[in-house]
Tab-separated table of N, CA, C and O in Angstrom:
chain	number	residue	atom	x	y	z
A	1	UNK	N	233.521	170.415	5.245
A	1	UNK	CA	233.578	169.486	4.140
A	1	UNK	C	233.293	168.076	4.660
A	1	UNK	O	233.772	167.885	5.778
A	2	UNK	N	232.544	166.903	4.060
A	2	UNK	CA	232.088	165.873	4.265
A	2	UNK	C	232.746	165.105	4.253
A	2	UNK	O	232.363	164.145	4.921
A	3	UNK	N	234.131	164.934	3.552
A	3	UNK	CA	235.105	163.859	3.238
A	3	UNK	C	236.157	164.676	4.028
A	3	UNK	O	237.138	164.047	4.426
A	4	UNK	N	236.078	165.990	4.302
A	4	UNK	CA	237.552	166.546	5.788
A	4	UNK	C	238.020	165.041	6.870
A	4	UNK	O	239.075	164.432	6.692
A	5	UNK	N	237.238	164.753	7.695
A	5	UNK	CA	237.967	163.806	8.576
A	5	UNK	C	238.376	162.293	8.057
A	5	UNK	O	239.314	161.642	8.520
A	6	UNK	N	237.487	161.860	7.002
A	6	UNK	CA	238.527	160.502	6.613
A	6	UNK	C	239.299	160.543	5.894
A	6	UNK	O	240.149	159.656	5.979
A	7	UNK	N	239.424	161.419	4.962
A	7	UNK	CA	241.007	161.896	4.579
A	7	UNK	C	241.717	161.758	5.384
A	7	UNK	O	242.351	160.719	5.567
A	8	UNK	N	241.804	163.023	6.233
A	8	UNK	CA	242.442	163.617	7.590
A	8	UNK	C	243.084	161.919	7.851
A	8	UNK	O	244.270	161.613	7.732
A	9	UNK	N	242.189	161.166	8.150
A	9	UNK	CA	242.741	159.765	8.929
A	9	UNK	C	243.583	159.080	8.350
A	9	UNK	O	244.145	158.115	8.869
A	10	UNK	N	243.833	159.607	6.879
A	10	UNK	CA	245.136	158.730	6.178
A	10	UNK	C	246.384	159.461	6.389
A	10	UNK	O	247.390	158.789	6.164
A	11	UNK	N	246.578	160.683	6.768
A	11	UNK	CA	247.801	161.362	7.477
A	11	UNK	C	248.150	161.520	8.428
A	11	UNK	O	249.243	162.057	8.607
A	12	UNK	N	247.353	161.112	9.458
A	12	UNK	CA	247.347	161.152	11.434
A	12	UNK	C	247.373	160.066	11.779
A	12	UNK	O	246.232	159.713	12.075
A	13	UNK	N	248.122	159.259	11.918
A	13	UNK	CA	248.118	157.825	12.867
A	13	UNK	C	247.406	157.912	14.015
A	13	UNK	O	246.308	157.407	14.248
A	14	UNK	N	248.173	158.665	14.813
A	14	UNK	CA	247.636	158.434	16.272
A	14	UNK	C	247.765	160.260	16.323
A	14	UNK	O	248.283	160.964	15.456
A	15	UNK	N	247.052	160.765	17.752
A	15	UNK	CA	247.035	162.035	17.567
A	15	UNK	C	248.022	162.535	17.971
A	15	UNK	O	248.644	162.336	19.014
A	16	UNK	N	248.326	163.720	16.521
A	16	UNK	CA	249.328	164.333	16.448
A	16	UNK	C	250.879	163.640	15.816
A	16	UNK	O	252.002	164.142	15.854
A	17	UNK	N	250.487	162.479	15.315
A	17	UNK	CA	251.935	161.697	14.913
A	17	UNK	C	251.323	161.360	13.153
A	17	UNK	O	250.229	160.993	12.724
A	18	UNK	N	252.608	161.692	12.497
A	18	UNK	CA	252.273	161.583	10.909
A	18	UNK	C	252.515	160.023	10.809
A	18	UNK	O	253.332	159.251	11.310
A	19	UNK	N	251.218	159.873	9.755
A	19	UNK	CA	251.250	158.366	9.499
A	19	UNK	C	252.429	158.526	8.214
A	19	UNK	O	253.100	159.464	7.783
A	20	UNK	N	252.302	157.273	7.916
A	20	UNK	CA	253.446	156.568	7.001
A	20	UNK	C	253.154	157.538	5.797
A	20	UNK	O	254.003	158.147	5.146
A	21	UNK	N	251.480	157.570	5.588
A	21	UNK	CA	251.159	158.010	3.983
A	21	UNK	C	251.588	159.147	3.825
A	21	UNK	O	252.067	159.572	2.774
A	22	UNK	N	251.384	160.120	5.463
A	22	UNK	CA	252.055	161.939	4.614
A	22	UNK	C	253.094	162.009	4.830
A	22	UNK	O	253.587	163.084	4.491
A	23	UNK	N	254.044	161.004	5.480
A	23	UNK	CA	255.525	160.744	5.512
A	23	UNK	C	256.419	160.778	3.832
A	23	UNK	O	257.454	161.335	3.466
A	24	UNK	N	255.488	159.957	3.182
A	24	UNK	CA	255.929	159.792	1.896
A	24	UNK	C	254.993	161.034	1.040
A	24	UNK	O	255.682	161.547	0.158
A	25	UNK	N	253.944	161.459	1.103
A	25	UNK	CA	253.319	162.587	0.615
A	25	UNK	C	254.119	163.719	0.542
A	25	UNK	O	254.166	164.403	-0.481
A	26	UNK	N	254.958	164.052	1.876
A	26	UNK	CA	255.763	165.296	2.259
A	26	UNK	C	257.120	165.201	1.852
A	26	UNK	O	257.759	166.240	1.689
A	27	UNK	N	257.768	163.825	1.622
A	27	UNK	CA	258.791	163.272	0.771
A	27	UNK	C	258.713	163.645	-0.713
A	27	UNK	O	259.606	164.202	-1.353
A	28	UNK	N	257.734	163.328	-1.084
A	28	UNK	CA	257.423	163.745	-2.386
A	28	UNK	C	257.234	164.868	-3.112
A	28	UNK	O	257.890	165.180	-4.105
A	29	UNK	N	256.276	165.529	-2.592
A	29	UNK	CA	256.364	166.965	-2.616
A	29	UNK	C	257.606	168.516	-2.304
A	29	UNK	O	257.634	169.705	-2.622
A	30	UNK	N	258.514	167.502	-1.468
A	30	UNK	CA	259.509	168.187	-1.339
A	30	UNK	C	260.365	167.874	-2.367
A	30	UNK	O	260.886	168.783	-3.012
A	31	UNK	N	260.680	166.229	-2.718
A	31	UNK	CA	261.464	166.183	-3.989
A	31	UNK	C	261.362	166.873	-5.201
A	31	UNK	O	262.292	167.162	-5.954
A	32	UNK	N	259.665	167.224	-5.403
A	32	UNK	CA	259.495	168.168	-6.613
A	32	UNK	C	260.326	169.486	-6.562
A	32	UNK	O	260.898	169.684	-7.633
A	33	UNK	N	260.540	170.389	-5.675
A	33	UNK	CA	261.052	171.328	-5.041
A	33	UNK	C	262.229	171.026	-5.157
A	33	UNK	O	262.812	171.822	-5.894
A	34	UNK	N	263.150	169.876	-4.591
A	34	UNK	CA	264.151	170.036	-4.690
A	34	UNK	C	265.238	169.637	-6.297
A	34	UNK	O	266.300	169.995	-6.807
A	35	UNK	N	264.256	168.816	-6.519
A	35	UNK	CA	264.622	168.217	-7.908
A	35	UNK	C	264.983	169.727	-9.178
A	35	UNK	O	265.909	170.107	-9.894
A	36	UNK	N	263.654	170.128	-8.839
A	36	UNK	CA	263.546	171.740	-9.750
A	36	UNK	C	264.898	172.772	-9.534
A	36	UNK	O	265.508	173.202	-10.513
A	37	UNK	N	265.298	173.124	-8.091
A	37	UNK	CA	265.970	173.648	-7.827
A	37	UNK	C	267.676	172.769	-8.250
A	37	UNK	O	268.704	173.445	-8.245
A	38	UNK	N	267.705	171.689	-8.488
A	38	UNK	CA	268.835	170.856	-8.584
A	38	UNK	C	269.004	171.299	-10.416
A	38	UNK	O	270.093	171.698	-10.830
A	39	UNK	N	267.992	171.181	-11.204
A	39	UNK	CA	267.860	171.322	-12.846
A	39	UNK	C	267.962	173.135	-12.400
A	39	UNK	O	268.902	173.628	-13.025
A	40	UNK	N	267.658	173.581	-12.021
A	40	UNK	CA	268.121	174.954	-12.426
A	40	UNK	C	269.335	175.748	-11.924
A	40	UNK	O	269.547	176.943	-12.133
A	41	UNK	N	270.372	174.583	-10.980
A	41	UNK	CA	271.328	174.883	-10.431
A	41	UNK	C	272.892	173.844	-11.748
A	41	UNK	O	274.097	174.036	-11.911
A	42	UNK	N	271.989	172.947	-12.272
A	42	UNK	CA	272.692	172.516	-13.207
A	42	UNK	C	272.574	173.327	-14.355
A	42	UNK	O	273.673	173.647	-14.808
A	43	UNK	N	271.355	173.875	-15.132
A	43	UNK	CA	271.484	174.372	-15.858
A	43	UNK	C	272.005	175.587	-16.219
A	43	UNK	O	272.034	176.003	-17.377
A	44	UNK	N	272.608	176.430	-14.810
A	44	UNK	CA	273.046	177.154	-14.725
A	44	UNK	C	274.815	177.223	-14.870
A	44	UNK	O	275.547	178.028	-15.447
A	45	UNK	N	275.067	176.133	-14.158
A	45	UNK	CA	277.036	175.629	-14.052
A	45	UNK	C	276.995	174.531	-15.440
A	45	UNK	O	278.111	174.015	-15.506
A	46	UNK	N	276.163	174.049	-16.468
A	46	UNK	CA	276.577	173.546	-17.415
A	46	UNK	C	276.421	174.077	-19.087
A	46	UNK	O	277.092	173.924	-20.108
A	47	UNK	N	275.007	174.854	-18.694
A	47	UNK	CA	274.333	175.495	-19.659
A	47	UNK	C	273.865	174.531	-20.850
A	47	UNK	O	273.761	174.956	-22.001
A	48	UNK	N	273.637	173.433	-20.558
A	48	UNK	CA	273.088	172.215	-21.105
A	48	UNK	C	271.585	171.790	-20.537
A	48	UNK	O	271.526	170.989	-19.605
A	49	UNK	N	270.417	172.319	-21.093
A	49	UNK	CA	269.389	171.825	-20.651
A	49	UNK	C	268.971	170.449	-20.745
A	49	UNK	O	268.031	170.139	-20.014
A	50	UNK	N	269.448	169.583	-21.463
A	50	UNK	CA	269.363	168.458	-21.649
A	50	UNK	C	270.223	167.715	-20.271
A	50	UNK	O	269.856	166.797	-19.538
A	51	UNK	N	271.603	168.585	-20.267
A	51	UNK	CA	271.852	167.174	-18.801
A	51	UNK	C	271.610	168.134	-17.626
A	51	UNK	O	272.511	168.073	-16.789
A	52	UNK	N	270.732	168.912	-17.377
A	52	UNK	CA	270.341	169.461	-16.161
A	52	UNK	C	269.085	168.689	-15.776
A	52	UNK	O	268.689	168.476	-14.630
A	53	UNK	N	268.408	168.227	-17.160
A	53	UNK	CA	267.138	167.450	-16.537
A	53	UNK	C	267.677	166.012	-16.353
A	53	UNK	O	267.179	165.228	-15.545
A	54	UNK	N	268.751	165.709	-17.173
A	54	UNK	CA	269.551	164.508	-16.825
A	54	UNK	C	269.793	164.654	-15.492
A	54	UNK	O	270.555	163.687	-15.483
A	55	UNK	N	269.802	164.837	-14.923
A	55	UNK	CA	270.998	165.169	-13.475
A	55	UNK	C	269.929	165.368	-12.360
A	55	UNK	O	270.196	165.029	-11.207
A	56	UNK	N	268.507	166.007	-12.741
A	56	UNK	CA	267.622	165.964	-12.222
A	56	UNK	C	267.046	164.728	-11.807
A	56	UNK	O	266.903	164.255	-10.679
A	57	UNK	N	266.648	164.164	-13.288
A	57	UNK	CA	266.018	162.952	-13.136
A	57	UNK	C	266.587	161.867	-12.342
A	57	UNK	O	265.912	161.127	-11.628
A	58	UNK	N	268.158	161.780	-12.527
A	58	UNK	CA	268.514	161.112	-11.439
A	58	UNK	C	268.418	160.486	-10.584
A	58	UNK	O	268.443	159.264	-10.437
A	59	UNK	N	268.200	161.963	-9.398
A	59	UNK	CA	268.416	161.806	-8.315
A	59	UNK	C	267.315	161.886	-7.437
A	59	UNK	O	267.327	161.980	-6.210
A	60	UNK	N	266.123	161.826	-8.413
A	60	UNK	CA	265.030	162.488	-7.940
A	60	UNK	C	264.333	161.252	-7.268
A	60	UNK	O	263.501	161.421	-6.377
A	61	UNK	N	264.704	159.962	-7.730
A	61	UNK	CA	264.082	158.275	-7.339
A	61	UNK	C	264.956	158.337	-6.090
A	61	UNK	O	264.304	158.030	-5.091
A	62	UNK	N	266.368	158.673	-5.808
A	62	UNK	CA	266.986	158.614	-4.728
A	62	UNK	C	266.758	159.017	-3.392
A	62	UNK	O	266.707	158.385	-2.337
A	63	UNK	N	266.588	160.647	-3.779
A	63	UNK	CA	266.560	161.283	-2.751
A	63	UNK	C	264.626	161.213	-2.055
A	63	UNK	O	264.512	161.481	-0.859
A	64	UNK	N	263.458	160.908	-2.752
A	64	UNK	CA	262.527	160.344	-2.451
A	64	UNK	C	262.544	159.087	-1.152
A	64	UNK	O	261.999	159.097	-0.049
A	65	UNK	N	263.254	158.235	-1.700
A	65	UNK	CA	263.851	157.177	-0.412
A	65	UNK	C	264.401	157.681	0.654
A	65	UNK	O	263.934	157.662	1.793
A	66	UNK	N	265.464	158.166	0.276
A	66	UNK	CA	266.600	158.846	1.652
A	66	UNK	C	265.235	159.601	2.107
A	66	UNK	O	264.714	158.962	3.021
A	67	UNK	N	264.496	160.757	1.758
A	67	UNK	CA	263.817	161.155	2.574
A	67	UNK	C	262.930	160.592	3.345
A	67	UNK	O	262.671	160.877	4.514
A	68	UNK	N	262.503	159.853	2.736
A	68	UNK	CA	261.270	158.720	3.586
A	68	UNK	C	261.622	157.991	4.752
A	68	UNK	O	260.840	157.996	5.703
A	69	UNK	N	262.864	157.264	4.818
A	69	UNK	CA	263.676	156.813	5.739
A	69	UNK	C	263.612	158.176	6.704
A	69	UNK	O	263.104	158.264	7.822
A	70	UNK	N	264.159	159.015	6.071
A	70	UNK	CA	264.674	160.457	7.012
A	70	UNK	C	263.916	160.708	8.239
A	70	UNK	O	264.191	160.542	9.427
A	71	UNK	N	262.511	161.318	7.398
A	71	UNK	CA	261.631	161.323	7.414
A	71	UNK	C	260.982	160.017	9.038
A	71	UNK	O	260.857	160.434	10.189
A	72	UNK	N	260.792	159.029	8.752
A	72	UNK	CA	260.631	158.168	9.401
A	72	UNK	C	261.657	157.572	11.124
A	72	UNK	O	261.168	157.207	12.193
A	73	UNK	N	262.949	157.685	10.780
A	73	UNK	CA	263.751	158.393	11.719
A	73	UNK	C	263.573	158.932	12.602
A	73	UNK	O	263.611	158.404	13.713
A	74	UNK	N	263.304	160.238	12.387
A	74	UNK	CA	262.675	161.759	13.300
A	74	UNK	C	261.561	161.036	13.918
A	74	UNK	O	261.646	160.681	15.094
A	75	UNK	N	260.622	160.815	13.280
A	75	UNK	CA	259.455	160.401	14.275
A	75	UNK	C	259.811	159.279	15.203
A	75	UNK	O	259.653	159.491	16.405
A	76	UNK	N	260.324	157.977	14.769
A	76	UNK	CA	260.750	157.207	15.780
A	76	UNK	C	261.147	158.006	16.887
A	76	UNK	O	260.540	158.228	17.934
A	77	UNK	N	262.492	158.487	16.414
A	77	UNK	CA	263.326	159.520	17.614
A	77	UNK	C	262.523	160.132	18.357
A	77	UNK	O	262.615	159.645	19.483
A	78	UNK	N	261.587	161.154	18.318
A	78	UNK	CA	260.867	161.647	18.884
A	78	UNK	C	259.519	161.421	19.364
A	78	UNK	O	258.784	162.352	19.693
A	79	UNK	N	259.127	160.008	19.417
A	79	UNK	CA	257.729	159.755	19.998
A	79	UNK	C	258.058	159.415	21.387
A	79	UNK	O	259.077	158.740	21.533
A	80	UNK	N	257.449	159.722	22.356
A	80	UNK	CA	257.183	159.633	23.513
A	80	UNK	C	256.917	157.716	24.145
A	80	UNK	O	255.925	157.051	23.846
A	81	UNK	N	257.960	157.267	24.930
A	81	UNK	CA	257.544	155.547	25.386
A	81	UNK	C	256.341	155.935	26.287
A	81	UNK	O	255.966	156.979	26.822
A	82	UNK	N	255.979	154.898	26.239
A	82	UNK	CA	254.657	154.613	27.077
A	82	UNK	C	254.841	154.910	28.497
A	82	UNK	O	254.122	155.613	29.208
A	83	UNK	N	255.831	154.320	28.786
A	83	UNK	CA	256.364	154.500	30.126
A	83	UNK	C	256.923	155.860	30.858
A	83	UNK	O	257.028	156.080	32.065
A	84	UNK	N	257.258	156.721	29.715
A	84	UNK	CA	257.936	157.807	29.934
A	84	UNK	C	256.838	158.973	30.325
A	84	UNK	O	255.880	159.281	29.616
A	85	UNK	N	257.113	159.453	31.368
A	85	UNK	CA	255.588	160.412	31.844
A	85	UNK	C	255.893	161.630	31.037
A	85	UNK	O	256.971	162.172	30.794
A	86	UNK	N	254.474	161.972	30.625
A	86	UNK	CA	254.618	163.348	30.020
A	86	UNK	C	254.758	164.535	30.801
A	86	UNK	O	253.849	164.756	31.602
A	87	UNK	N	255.735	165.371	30.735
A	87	UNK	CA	256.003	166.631	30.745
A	87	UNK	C	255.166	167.919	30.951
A	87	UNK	O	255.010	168.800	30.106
A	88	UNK	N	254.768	167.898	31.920
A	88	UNK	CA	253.768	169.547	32.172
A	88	UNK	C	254.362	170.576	31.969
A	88	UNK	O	255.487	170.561	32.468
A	89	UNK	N	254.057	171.645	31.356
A	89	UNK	CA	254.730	173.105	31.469
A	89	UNK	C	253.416	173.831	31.832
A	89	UNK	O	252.251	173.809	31.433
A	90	UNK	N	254.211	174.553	32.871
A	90	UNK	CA	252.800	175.702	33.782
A	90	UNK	C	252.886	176.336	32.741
A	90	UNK	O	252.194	177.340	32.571
């Protein structure tokens, strides 16, 4: 595909490290998932479809953030310093 690698370049910072954009892409996409599963775990213990999507909607602006931060976290934590020699495994 002709447009494969500059796409590609808005989710790869550097190689192998997620840029900011699929940080929040993968934030997002998971909130859909979790949001859904939150409305069908309410609508189940209230039997009110109206405040299951209430309860959904919520939390769904929230937990988008918390993940992004989260999200962002991990990678700090785990990128390699400059200084720090990389690791061979035979």
């Amino acid at each position: 595909m002709i447009l494969d690698q500059p796409i590609k370049k808005w989710f790869v910072a550097k190689q192998g490290k997620d840029s900011n954009l699929k940080s929040f892409m993968k934030s997002i996409s998971w909130r859909i998932v979790g949001t859904l599963d939150t409305m069908v775990i309410s609508f189940f213990v209230t039997g009110q479809l109206v405040m299951a999507i209430s309860i959904g909607s919520i939390e769904v602006v929230t937990k988008i953030i918390l993940y992004y931060f989260h999200e962002r976290a991990w990678e700090s934590a785990t990128k390699i310093e400059k200084d720090e020699p990389e690791k061979e495994f035979a």
